[in-house]
Each structure stands twice: as C-alpha cells, then as structure tokens.
Coordinates of C-alpha atoms and ligand atoms in Angstrom, one line a residue:
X1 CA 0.0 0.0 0.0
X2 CA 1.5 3.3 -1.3
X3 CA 1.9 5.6 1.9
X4 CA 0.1 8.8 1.9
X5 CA 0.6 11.6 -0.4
X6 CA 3.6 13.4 0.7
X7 CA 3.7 17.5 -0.6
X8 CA 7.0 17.2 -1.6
X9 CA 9.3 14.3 -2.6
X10 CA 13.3 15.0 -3.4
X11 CA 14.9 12.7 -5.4
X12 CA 18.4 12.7 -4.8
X13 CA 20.5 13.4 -1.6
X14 CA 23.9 15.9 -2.7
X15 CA 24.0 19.3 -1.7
X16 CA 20.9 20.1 -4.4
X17 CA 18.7 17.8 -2.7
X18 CA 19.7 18.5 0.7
X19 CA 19.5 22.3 0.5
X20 CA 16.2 21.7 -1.2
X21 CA 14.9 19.9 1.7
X22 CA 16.3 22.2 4.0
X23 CA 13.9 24.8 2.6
X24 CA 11.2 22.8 2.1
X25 CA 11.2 21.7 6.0
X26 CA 11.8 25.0 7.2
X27 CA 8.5 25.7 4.7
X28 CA 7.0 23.0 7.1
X29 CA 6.2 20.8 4.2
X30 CA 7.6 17.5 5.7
X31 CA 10.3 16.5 2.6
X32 CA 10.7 13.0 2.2
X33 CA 14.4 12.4 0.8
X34 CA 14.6 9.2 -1.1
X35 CA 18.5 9.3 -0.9
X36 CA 19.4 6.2 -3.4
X37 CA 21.0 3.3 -1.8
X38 CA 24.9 2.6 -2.2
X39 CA 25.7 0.3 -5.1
X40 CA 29.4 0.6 -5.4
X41 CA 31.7 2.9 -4.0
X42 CA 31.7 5.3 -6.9
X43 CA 27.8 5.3 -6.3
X44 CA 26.2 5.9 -3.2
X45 CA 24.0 8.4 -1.2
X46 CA 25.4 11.8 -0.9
X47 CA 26.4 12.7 -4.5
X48 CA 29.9 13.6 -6.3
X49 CA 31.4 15.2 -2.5
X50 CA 31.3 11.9 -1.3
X51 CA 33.8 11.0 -3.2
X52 CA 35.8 14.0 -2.7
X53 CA 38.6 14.9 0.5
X54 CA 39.3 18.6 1.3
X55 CA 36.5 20.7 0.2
X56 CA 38.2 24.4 0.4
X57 CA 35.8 26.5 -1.8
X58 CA 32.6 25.9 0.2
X59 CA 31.6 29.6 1.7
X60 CA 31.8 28.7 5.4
X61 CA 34.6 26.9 6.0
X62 CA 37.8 29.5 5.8
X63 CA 39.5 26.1 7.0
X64 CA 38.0 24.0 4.3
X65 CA 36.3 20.4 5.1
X66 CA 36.2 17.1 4.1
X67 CA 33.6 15.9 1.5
X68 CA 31.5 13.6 3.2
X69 CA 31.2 15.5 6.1
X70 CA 30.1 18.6 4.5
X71 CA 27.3 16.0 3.4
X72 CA 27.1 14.7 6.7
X73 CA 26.1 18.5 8.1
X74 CA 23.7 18.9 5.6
X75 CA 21.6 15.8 6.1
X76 CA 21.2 16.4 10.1
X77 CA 20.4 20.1 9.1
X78 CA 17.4 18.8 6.7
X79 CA 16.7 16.2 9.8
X80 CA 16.9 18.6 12.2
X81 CA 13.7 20.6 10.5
X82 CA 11.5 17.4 10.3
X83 CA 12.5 16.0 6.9
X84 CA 12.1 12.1 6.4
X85 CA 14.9 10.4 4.5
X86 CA 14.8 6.8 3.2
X87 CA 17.8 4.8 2.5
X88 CA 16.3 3.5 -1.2
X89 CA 16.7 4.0 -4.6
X90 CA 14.0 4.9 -7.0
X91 CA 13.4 2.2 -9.6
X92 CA 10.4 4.3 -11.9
X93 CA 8.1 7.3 -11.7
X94 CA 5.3 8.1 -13.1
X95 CA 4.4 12.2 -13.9
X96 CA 1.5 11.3 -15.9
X97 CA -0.8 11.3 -13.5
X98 CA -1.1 13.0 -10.5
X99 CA 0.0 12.8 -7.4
X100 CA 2.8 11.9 -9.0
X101 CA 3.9 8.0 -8.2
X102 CA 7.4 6.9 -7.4
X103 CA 8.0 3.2 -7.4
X104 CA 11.3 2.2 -5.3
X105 CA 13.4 -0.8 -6.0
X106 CA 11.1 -3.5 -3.9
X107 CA 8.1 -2.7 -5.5
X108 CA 5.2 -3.9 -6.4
X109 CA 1.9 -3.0 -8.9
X110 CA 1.6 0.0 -6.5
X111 CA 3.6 2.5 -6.0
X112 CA 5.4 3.2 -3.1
X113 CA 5.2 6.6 -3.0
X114 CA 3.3 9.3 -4.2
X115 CA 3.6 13.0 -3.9
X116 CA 1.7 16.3 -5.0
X117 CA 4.9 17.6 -6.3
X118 CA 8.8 16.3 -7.1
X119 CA 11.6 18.1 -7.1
X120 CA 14.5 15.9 -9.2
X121 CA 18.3 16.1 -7.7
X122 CA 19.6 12.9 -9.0
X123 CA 22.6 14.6 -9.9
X124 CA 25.4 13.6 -13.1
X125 CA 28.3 11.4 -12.7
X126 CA 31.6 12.3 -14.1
X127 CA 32.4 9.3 -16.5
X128 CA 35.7 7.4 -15.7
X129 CA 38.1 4.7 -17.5
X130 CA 36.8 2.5 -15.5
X131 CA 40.1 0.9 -13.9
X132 CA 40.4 -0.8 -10.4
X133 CA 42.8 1.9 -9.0
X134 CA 40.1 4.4 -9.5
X135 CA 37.8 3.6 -6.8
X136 CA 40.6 3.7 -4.1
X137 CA 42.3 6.7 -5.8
X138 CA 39.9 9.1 -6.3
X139 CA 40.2 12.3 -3.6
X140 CA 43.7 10.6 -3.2
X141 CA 45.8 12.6 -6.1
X142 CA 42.9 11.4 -8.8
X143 CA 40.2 13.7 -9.5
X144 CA 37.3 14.9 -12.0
X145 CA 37.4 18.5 -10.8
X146 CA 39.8 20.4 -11.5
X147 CA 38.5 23.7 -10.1
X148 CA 37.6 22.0 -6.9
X149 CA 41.2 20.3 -6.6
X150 CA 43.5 22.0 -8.6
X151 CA 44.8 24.0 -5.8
X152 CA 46.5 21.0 -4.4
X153 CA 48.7 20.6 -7.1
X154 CA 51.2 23.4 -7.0
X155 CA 54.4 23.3 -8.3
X156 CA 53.9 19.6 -9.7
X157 CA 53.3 17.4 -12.3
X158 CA 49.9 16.1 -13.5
X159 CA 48.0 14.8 -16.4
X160 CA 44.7 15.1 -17.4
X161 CA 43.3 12.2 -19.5
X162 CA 40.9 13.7 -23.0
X163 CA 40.7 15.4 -25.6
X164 CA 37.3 17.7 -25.7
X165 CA 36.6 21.4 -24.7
X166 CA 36.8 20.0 -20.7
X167 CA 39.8 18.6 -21.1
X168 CA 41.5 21.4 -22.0
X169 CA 39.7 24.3 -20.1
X170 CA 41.3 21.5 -17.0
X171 CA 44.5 21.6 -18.2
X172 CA 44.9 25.4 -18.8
X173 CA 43.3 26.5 -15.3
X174 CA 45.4 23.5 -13.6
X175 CA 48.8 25.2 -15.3
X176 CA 47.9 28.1 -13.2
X177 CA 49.3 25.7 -10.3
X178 CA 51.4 22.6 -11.7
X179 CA 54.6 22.9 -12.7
X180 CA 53.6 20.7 -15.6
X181 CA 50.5 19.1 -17.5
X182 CA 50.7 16.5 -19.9
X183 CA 46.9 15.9 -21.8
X184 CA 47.0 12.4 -22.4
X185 CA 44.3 12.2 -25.7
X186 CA 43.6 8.8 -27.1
X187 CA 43.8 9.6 -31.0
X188 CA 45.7 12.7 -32.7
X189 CA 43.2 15.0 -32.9
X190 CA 41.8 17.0 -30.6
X191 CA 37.9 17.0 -30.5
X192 CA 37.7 20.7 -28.7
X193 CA 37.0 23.8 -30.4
X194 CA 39.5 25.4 -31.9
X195 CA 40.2 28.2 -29.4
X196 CA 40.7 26.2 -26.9
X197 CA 42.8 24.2 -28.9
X198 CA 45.3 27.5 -29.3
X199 CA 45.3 27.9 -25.9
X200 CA 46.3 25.0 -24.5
X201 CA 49.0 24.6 -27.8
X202 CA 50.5 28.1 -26.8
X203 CA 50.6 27.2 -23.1
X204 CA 54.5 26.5 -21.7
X205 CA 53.1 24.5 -19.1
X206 CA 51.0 21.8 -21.3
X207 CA 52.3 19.3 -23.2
X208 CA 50.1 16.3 -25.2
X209 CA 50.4 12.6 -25.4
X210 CA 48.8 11.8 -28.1
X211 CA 47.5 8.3 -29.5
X212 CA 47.4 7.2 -25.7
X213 CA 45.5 5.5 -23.4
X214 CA 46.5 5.2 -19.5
X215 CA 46.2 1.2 -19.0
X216 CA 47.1 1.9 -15.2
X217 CA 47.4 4.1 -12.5
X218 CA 50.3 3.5 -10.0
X219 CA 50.0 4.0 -6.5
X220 CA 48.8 2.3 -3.5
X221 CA 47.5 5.5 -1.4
X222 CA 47.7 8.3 -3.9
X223 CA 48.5 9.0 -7.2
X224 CA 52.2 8.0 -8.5
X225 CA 51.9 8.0 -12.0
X226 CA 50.4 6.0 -14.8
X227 CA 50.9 3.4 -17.4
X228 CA 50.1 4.2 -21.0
X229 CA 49.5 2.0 -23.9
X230 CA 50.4 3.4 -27.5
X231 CA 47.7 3.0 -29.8
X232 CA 49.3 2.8 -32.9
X233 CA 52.1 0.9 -32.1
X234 CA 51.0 -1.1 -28.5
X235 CA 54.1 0.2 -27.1
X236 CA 53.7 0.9 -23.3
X237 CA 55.2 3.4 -21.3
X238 CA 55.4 5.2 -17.9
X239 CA 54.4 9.0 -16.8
X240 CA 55.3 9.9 -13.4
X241 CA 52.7 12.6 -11.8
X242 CA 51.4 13.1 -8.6
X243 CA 48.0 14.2 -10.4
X244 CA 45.5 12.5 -12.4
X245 CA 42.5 14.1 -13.6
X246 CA 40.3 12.7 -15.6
X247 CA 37.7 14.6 -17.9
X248 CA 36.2 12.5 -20.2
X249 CA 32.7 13.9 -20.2
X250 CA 29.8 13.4 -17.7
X251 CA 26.5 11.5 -17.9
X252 CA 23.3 13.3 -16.3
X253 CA 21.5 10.6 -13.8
X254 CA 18.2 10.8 -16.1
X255 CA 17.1 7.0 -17.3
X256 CA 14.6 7.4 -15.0
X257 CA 12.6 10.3 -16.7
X258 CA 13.3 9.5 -20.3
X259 CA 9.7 10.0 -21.9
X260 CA 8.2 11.9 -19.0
X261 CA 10.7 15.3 -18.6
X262 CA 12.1 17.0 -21.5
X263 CA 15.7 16.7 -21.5
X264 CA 19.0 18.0 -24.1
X265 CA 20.5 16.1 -26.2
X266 CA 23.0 15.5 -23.9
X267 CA 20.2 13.8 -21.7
X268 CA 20.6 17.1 -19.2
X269 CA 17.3 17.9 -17.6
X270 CA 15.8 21.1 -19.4
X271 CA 14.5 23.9 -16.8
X272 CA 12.7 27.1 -17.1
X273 CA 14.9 30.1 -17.2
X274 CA 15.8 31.6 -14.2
X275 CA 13.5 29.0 -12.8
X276 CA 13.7 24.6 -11.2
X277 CA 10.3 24.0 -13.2
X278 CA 10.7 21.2 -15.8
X279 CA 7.8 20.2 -18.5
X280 CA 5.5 19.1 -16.0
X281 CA 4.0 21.1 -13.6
X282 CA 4.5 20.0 -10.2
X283 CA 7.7 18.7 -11.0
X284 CA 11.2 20.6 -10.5
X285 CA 15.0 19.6 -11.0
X286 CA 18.1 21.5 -9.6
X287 CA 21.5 20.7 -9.0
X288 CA 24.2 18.9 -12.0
X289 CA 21.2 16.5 -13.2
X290 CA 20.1 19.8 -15.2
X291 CA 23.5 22.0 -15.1
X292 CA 26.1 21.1 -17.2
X293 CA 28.1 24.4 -17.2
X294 CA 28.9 24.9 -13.6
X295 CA 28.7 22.1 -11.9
X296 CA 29.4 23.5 -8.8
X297 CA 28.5 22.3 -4.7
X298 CA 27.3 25.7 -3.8
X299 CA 25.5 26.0 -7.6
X300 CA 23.6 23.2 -7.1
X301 CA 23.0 24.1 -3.3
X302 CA 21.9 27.4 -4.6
X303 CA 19.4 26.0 -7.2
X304 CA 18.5 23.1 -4.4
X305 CA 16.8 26.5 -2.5
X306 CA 15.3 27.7 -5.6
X307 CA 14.1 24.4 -6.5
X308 CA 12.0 24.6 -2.8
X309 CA 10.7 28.3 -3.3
X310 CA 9.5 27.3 -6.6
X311 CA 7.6 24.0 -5.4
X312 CA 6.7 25.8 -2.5
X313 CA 5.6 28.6 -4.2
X314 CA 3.1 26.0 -6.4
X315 CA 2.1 24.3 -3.8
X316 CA 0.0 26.9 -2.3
X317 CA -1.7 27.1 -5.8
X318 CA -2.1 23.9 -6.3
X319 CA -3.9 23.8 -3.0
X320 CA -6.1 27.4 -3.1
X321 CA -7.4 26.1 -6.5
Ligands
LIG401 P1 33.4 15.5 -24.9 O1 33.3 16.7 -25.8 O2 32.5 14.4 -25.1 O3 34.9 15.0 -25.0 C1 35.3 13.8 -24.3 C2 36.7 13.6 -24.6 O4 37.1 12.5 -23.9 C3 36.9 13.2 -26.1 O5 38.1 13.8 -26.5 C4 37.0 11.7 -26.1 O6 37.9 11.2 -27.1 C5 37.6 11.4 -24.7 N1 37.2 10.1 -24.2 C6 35.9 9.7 -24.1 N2 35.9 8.5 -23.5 C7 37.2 8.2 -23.3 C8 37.8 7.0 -22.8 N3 37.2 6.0 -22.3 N4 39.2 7.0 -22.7 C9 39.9 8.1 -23.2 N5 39.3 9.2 -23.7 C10 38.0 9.2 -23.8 O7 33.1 15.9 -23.4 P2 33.5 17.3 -22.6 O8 34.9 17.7 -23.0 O9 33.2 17.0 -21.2 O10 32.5 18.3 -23.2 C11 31.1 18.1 -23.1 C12 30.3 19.3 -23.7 O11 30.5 20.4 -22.9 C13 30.8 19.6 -25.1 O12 29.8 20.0 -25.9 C14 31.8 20.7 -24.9 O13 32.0 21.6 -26.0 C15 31.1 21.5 -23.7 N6 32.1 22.2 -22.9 C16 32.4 23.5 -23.3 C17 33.3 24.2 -22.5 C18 33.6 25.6 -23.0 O14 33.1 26.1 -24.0 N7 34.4 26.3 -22.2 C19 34.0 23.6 -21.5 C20 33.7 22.3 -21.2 C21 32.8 21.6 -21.9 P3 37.6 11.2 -28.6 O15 37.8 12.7 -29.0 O16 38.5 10.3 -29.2 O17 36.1 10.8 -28.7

C-alpha cells in the first residue's frame, strides 16, 4: 500500500537535494528524501562530494572540510527541521498522472510513494576509465574536478586524460598551479573547439600525449603515476605525476525520466529560465542532473533552495485552487 501523499518528494541526496529539503522543511512541508541506496563505492547516497577529501571552496569553512562531512552537516540540518529520508533508490516514476507516483526498488503494482509535487536532484556522474585503482584513488591525487582540486597541485606534475573542450579548459586552469601538464588524448586530434585548442598549444606549461591510453594508475595510497598504452604501435610506457584528472565527459543521472521530462540532447534535464520548473508542472529539477556548465557544490545548493521556493511557491496554488 503506497503511503500517503507526501507534498514534496526529493529525489536525490547531494548538496541540491539536501539544500532543497532544507527549505522545504523549514517551509513545514515534511520533505521526504529518497537518498538512493549505495551500489558501489563510486555510487552511493550523498552525490559527487562523497567521493571527494578537502572541500576548500565551500563559503563557510575559511579552513576547508572534508567531503562527506560537509554532506554529513547537511543531512542532520534537513533532519533537524523534520525532513524524512529513506535509504532507497527509486526504480520508476510516473508524472503522468497526479500525485505523482514513485515506485522504489522493492516494488510492487503500487507505487510506493506518491507526492503532490517532485523536485529531481539525482545529480550527473563524471564518466571514468573505468580501472580498479580508480575507486581507491579518487580524492587521493585522482580527481574529476579540476576547479575544486586543482589548488593541491602546485608546483607539480599532472596529467589530465581527454581530448574535448573539458579537457582542455582542465588543463589550462590546472597550469595556473602545476609545474607541468601533460593531456594524455587517445587519438591525434583534438575533438575541442579550436580556441581552446590555441590555448592549450600556446601554453609552456602543457604538453600532449597523443594516440594514448592510461592502461594503469600507480600507486597504493595516492597517485604516482600511470601506465600508458600506444595506440598505434601497442608500445607501453610510464608518466610519473602526482595528479591524475580525468575529464572525459559526464553523464546526467536521467534514465529514470526518459519520456516523461524533457531533456537535451545530452540527456541534461531542461529547466525554465531563471527557474527549477521542468515540462510538468509540479515537478522541479536542480542541481548537475540539469546543469552542465557549472557544476558546482554551492551552484547546485543554490538551485536546491530555488528548486524549494519554486515547489513551495506551487504548492500553495495547487492547493487554493
Ligand atoms: P566531450 O566533448 O564528449 O569530450 C570527451 C573527450 O574524452 C573526447 O576527446 C574523447 O575522445 C575522450 N574520451 C571519451 N571516452 C574516453 C575514454 N574511455 N578514454 C579516453 N578518452 C576518452 O566531453 P567534454 O569535454 O566534457 O564536453 C562536453 C560538452 O561540454 C561539449 O559540448 C563541450 O563543447 C562542452 N564544454 C564546453 C566548454 C567551454 O566552452 N568552455 C568547457 C567544457 C565543456 P575522442 O575525441 O577520441 O572521442
């Protein structure tokens, strides 16, 4: 038996979510957080900071802090003004008909949930190369942010792995610190516009590997360096760095709306300007899951609030009509 109709359900538990249910408790509408459940440890409740170490450009912490904790803070603040989170992952939804219906992983006909209005924050995931070290590395010398962790890097020498418009705007704001970055590009051509390409070609600091593939990265507790295999001629080879980032392009969490909430071609939730509202009324998405140029903690806490005002906001209409 589906439980009663909540007012708002948040899909998603990173900083958008959180912030939105921060709101949207202190708005005395009783949140319920379905946080996703933890499948791997590249994938679990919490989002992209959980997967992160020192956190140094979150307003609020002149001494930075860690990740998860940040995370941590943010889930007993929603708590702490009534919200409800549950520990599950939701499997399909329905926006069709309303209140909406949610269906989580043990379900049945029914759905689990349902909800006068939905507020999406299922967030994007950067895409990796999908070796073992990555798991253990990652926060430890291997990263996907370059703006968040670039600062760590002065005065040495790192690579960045691709070969689009990311991979380079990486590599040119990471030269501001390293002493040297190599792009490591798995063909001879760059697939990034063409000023960025001039930039990064007239940079000192960067230098390309081309027609290379890292097979490998060394190191037990942090980053070392990497193996790389040839492409044209299978010939393998070392790269000693102390930094590996990797920006091969990121994929929106969205299978679950395909058909219901209009997306980009990219698969990138599409929102009102200015505004969290998606195609369906009732239904609002902030945070990465519809922002793919900043990509930020504090942008997708900021559109987490606006995503609450706005639901908020069409609530009480919803409910005067
Ligand atoms: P992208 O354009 O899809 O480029 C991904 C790059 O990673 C490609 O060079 C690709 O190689 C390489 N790659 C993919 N899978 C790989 C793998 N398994 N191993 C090694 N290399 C792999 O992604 P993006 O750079 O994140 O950009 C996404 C979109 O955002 C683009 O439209 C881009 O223009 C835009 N963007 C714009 C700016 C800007 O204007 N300042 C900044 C960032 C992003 P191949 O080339 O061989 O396929």
């Amino acid at each position: 038996m589906p439980t009663p109709t909540h007012e708002v359900i948040i899909i998603g538990s990173g900083p958008a979510g959180l912030t939105a249910a921060i709101y949207s408790a202190r708005a005395d509408l009783k949140p319920l957080i379905i946080e996703g459940e933890p499948s791997s440890t590249s994938d679990q409740p919490g989002g992209q900071l959980m997967l992160t170490t020192d956190v140094e450009n979150f307003p609020g912490f002149p001494e930075g802090v860690m990740g998860p904790d940040l995370m941590a803070n943010m889930r007993s603040q929603a708590l702490r003004f009534g919200a409800e989170i549950i520990t599950e992952k939701v499997s399909k939804v329905n926006f069709s008909n309303h209140p909406f219906e949610l269906w989580t992983n043990n379900s049945t006909d029914e759905p689990t949930y349902t909800a006068n209005s939905v507020i999406v924050s299922t967030g994007a995931r950067s895409i990796m190369l999908g070796l073992e070290a990555e798991n253990r590395l990652i926060g430890h010398g291997l990263s996907t942010c370059a703006t968040c962790d670039g600062f760590f890097f002065r005065d040495q020498e790192i690579a960045v792995v691709g070969g689009g418009d990311s991979a380079l705007e990486e590599a040119i704001f990471l030269s501001r610190f390293a002493s040297k970055v190599t792009i490591i590009h798995r063909r001879d051509e760059l697939r990034a516009s063409k000023i960025m390409q001039q930039r990064a070609l007239n940079n000192s600091k960067i230098s390309f590997l081309w027609n290379s593939t890292v097979e490998e990265i060394i190191g037990e507790e942090k980053v070392e360096g990497v193996t790389l295999n040839n492409t044209l001629t299978g010939e393998k080879s070392s790269l000693n760095i102390s930094g590996l980032f990797i920006a091969i392009g990121h994929r929106p969490n969205t299978d679950l709306f395909v058909d219901q909430l209009t997306m980009d071609e990219s698969g990138y939730l599409l929102t009102g300007a200015d505004r969290s509202t998606t195609n369906i009324e009732g239904v609002f998405a902030c945070g990465d899951v519809q922002d793919q140029r900043y990509r930020q903690a504090i942008t997708a806490a900021g559109s987490g609030c606006m995503a609450a005002l706005d639901a908020e906001r069409w609530l009480e209409n919803f409910h005067d009509k």
